[in-house]
Coordinates of C-alpha atoms and ligand atoms in Angstrom, one line a residue:
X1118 CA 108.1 59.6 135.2
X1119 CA 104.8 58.1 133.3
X1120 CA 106.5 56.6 129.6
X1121 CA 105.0 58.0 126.7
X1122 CA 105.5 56.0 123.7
X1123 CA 105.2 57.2 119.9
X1124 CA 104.3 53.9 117.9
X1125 CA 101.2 54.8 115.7
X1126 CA 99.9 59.0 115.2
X1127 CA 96.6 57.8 116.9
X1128 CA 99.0 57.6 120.2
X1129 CA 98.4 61.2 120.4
X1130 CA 94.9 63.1 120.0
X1131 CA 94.2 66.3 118.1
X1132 CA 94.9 68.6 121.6
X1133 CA 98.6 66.4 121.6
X1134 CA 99.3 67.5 117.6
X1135 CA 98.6 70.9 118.3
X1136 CA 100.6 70.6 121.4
X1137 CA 103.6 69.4 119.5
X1138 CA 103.4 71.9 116.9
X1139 CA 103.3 74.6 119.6
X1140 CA 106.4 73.2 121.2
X1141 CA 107.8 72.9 118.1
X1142 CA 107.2 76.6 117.1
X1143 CA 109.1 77.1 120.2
X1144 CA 112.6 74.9 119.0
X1145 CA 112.4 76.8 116.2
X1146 CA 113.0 79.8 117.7
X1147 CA 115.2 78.7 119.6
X1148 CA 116.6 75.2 119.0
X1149 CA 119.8 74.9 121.7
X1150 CA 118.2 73.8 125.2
X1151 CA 119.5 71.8 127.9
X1152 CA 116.5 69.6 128.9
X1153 CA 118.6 66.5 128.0
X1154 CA 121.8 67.0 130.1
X1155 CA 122.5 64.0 131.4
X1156 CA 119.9 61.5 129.3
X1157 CA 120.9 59.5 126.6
X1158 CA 118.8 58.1 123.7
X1159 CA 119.4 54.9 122.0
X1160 CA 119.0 55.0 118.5
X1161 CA 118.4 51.8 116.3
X1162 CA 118.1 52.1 112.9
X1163 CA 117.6 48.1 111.3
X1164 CA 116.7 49.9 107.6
X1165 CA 118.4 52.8 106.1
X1166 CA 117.6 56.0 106.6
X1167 CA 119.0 59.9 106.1
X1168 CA 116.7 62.9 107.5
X1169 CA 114.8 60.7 110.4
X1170 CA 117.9 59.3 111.9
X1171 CA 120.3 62.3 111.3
X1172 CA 117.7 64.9 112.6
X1173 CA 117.2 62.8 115.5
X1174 CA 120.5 62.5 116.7
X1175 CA 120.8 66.4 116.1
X1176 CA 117.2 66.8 118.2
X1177 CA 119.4 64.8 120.9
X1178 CA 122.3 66.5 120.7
X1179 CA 120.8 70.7 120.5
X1180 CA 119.1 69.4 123.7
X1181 CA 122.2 68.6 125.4
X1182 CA 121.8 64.7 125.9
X1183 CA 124.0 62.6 123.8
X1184 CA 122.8 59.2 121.8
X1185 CA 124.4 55.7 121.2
X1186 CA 123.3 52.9 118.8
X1187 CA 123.3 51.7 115.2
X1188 CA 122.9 53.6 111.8
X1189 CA 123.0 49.5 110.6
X1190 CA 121.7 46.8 112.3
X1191 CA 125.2 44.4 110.3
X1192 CA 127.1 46.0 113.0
X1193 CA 124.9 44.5 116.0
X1194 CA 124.8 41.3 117.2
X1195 CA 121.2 40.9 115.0
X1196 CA 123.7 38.7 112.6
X1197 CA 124.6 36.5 115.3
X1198 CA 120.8 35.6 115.9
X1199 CA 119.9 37.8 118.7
X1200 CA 116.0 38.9 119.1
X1201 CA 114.4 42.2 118.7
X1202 CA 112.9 41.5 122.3
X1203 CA 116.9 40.7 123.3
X1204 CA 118.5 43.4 121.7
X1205 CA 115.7 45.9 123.3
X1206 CA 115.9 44.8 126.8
X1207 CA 119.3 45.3 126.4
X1208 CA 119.4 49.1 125.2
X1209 CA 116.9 49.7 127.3
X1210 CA 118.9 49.1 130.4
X1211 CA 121.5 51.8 129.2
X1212 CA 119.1 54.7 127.8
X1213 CA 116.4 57.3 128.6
X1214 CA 114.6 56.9 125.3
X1215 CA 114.5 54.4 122.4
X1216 CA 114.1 55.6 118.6
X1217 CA 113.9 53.1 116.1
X1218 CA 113.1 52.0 112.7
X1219 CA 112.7 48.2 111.8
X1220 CA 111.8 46.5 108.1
X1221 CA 108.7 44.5 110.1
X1222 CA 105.4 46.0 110.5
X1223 CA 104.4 46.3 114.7
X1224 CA 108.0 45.8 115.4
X1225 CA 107.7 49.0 117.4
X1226 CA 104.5 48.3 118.9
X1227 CA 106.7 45.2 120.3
X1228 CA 109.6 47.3 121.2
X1229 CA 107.7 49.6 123.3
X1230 CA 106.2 46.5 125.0
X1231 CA 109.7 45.1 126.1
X1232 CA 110.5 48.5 127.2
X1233 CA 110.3 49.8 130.2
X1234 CA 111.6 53.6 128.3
X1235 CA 109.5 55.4 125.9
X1236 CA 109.8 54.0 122.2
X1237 CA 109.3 56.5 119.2
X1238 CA 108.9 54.7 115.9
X1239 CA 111.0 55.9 113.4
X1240 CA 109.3 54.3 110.5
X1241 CA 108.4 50.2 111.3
X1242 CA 107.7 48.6 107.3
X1243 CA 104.7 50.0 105.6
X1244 CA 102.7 50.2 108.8
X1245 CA 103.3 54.1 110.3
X1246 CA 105.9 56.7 110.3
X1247 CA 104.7 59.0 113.1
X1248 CA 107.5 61.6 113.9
X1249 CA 107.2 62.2 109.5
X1250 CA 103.4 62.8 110.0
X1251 CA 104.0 65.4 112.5
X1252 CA 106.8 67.4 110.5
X1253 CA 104.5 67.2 107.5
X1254 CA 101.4 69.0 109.9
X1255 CA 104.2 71.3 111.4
X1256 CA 105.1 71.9 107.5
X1257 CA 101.4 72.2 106.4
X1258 CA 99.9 74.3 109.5
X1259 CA 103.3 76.8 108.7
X1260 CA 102.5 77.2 104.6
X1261 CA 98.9 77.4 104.7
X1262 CA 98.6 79.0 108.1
X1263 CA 95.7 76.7 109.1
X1264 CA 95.5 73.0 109.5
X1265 CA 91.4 72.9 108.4
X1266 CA 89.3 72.2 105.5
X1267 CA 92.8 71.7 103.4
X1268 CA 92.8 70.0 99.4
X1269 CA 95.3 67.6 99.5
X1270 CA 96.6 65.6 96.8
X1271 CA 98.6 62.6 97.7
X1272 CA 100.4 60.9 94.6
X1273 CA 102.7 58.0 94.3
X1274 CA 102.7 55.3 95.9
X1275 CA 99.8 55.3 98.6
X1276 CA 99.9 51.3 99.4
X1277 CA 103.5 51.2 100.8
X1278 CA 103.8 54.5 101.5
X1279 CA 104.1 54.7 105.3
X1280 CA 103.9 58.3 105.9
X1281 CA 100.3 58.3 104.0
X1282 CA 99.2 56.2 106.0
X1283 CA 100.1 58.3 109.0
X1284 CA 99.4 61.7 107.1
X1285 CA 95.6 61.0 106.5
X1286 CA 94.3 59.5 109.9
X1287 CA 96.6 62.8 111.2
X1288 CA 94.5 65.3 109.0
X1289 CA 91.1 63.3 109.2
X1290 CA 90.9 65.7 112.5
X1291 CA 90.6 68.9 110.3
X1292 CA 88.2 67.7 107.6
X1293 CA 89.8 67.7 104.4
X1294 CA 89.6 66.7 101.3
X1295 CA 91.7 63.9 99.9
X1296 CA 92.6 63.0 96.2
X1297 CA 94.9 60.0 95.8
X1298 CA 96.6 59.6 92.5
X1299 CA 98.5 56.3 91.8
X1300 CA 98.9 53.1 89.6
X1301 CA 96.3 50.4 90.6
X1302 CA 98.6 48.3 91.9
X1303 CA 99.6 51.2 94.8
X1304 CA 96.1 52.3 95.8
X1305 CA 95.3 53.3 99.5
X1306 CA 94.4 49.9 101.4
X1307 CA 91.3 49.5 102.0
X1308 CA 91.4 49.7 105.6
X1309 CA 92.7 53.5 105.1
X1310 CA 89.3 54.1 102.6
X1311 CA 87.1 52.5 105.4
X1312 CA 88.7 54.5 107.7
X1313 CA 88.1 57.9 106.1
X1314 CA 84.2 56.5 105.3
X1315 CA 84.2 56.3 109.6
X1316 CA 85.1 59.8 110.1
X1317 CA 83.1 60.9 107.3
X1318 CA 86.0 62.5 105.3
X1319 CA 85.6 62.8 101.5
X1320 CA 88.9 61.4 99.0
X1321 CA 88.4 61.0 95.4
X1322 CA 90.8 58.2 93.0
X1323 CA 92.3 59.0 90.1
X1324 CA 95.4 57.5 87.8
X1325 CA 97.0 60.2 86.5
X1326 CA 97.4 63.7 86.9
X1327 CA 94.0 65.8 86.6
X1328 CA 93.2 69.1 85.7
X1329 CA 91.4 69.7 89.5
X1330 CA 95.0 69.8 91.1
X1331 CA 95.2 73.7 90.2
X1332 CA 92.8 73.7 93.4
X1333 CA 95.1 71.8 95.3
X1334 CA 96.5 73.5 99.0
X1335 CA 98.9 70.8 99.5
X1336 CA 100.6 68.4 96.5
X1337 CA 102.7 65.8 98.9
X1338 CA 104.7 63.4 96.5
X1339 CA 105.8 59.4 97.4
X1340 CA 108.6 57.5 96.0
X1341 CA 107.7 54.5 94.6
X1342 CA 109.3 52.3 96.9
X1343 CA 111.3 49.7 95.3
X1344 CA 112.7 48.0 98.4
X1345 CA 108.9 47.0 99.5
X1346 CA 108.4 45.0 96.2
X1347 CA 108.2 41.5 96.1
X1348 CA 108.0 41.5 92.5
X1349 CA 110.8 43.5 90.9
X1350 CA 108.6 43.3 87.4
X1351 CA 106.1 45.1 89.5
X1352 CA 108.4 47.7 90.6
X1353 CA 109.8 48.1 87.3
X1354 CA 106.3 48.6 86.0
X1355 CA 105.0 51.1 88.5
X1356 CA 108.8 53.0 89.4
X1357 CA 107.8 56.0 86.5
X1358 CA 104.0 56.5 87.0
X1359 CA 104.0 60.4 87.8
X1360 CA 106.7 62.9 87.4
X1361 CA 105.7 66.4 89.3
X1362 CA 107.5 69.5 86.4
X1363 CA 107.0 72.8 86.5
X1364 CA 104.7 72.9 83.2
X1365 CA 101.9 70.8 86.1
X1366 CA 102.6 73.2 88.6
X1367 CA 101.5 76.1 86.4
X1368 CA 98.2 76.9 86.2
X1369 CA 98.4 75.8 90.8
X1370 CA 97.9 77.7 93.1
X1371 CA 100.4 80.5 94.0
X1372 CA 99.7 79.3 97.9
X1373 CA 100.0 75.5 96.8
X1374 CA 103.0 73.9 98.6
X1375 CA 105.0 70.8 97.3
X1376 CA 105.8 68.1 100.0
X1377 CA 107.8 65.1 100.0
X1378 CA 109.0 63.0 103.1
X1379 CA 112.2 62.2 100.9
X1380 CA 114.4 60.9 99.3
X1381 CA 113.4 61.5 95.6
X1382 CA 114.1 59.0 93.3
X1383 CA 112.7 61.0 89.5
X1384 CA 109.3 61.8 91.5
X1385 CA 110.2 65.7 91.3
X1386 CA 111.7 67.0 88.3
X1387 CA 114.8 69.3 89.4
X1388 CA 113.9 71.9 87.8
X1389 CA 110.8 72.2 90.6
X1390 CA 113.8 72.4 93.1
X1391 CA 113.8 76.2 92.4
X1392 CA 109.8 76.9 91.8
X1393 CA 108.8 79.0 94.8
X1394 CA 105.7 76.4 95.3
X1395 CA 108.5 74.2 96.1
X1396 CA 109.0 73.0 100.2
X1397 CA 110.4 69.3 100.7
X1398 CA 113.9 70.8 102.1
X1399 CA 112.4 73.2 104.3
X1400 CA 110.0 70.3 105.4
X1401 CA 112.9 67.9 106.3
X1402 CA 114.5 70.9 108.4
X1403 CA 111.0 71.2 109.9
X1404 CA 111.4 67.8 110.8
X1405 CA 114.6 68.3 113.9
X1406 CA 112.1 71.1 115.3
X1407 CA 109.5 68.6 115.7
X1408 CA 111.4 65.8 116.6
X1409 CA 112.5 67.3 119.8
X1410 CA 109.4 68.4 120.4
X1411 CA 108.2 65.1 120.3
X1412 CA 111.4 63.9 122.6
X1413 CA 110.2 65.8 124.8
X1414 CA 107.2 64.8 125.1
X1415 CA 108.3 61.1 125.3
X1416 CA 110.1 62.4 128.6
X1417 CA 107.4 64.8 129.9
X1418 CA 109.7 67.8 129.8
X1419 CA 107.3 70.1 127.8
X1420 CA 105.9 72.0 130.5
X1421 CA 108.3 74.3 130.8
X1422 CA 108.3 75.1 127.2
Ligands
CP2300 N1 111.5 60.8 105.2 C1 112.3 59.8 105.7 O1 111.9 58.9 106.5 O2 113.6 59.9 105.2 P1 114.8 58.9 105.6 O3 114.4 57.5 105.1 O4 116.0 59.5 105.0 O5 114.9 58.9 107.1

């Protein structure tokens, strides 16, 4: 069986997005399949997490295989010194499949390198966040019934923000039009700016809220991420910069859909919760859809889908 890894979104190419929202599509009509019977996935969570590691394990489990592994890496013998590349080799020789999320940046890229199963990164620091990227097409491609020439407004925090990162080298294959709204100090890196110069794709700056977001297709929100600050002063600073109500949604589009990878801190006002233009829930349900397609994938059992 050839291993098919899921570090970084440019592991797959535009056919293999469209691919995995077709197969996606399909989960969604139906999401109880065998194709797992028998295979197990090792899941390895070293940070916290909700929605990625609690809609994989359900991907796993609707597709008949079962899953072992660590919501919290205090529980693993990580505290008595062992090594990522330790602890992997060792997984690895039980499982079909790795998933993991680590706190350090190419800690996945590593992991798939020890491996000899497929690795899907489940989020590795502030580096990428691939299986989040391909809910959030699977959630735009559903709202706006196309992936192509899209407005999307990206506001928060756009340094640390992992699923950014992944979202706009995802959508640079459907020409766009970016506008990133955040603080200074949570600007897109540069290498994201020179990245969207190279593929010719147009993004605009801004540090507040502007009037041009009642053109806006897609509004995705970011938490300000206090647990990737050095400098809690800094977080403390920055935690408040944009609050999404209902009075800035007003005069938006009726089409314009609000997305968020979750969880909200005070990001999106409550009241939003029930605004029709409202889709971060739907978009974390979208996410178990996806993520077995993308399981699948990793074990080359989407043919017959
Ligand atoms: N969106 C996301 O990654 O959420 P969790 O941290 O809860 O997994």
């Amino acid at each position: 069986m050839q291993k098919r890894s899921l570090v970084s979104i440019s592991d797959y190419n535009k056919e293999e997005y469209l691919e995995i929202l077709r197969v996606a599509a399909e989960f969604e009509r139906n999401p109880d399949r065998d194709i797992l019977a028998g295979k197990v996935a090792g899941v390895l969570f070293f940070e916290p997490s909700t929605r990625t590691r609690l809609s994989f394990e359900t991907a796993v489990q609707r597709l008949g295989g079962s899953t072992i592994g660590f919501a919290d890496a205090s529980s693993s013998s990580v505290t008595k010194g062992e090594t990522l590349k330790d602890t992997i080799k060792i997984v690895n020789s039980y499982v079909d499949l790795i998933i993991m999320r680590h706190p350090l940046e190419g800690s996945a890229r590593y992991a798939s390198e020890m491996a000899s199963v497929p690795v899907i990164n489940a989020g590795d620091g502030a580096n990428q966040h691939p299986s989040q990227t391909l809910l959030d097409l699977y959630s735009i491609q559903k709202t706006q019934g196309t992936l192509e020439n899209l407005k999307i407004f990206m506001i928060g925090d756009l340094k640390y923000g992992r699923t950014v990162h992944s979202l706009l080298m995802a959508m640079s294959y459907f020409n766009p039009t970016f506008y990133f709204i955040s603080p200074d100090a949570l600007q897109i890196p540069v290498e994201y700016k020179i990245f969207l110069h190279s593929r010719g794709i147009r993004f605009y700056e801004y540090p507040e809220f502007i009037d041009i977001i009642r053109e806006a297709d897609i509004i995705y929100m970011t938490r300000v991420q206090k647990e990737r600050f050095s400098d809690s002063v800094e977080y403390e600073k920055n935690k408040n910069a944009y609050v999404l109500t209902n009075a800035i949604l007003e005069n938006t589009k009726s089409s314009v859909r609000v997305l968020h990878p979750l969880p909200r801190v005070n990001e999106i006002d409550v009241d939003v919760d029930n605004n029709p233009k409202a889709y971060y829930f739907t978009q974390a349900l979208n996410g178990m859809y996806v993520r077995q397609a993308i399981i699948a994938k990793a074990l080359n059992l989407t043919d017959a889908l």
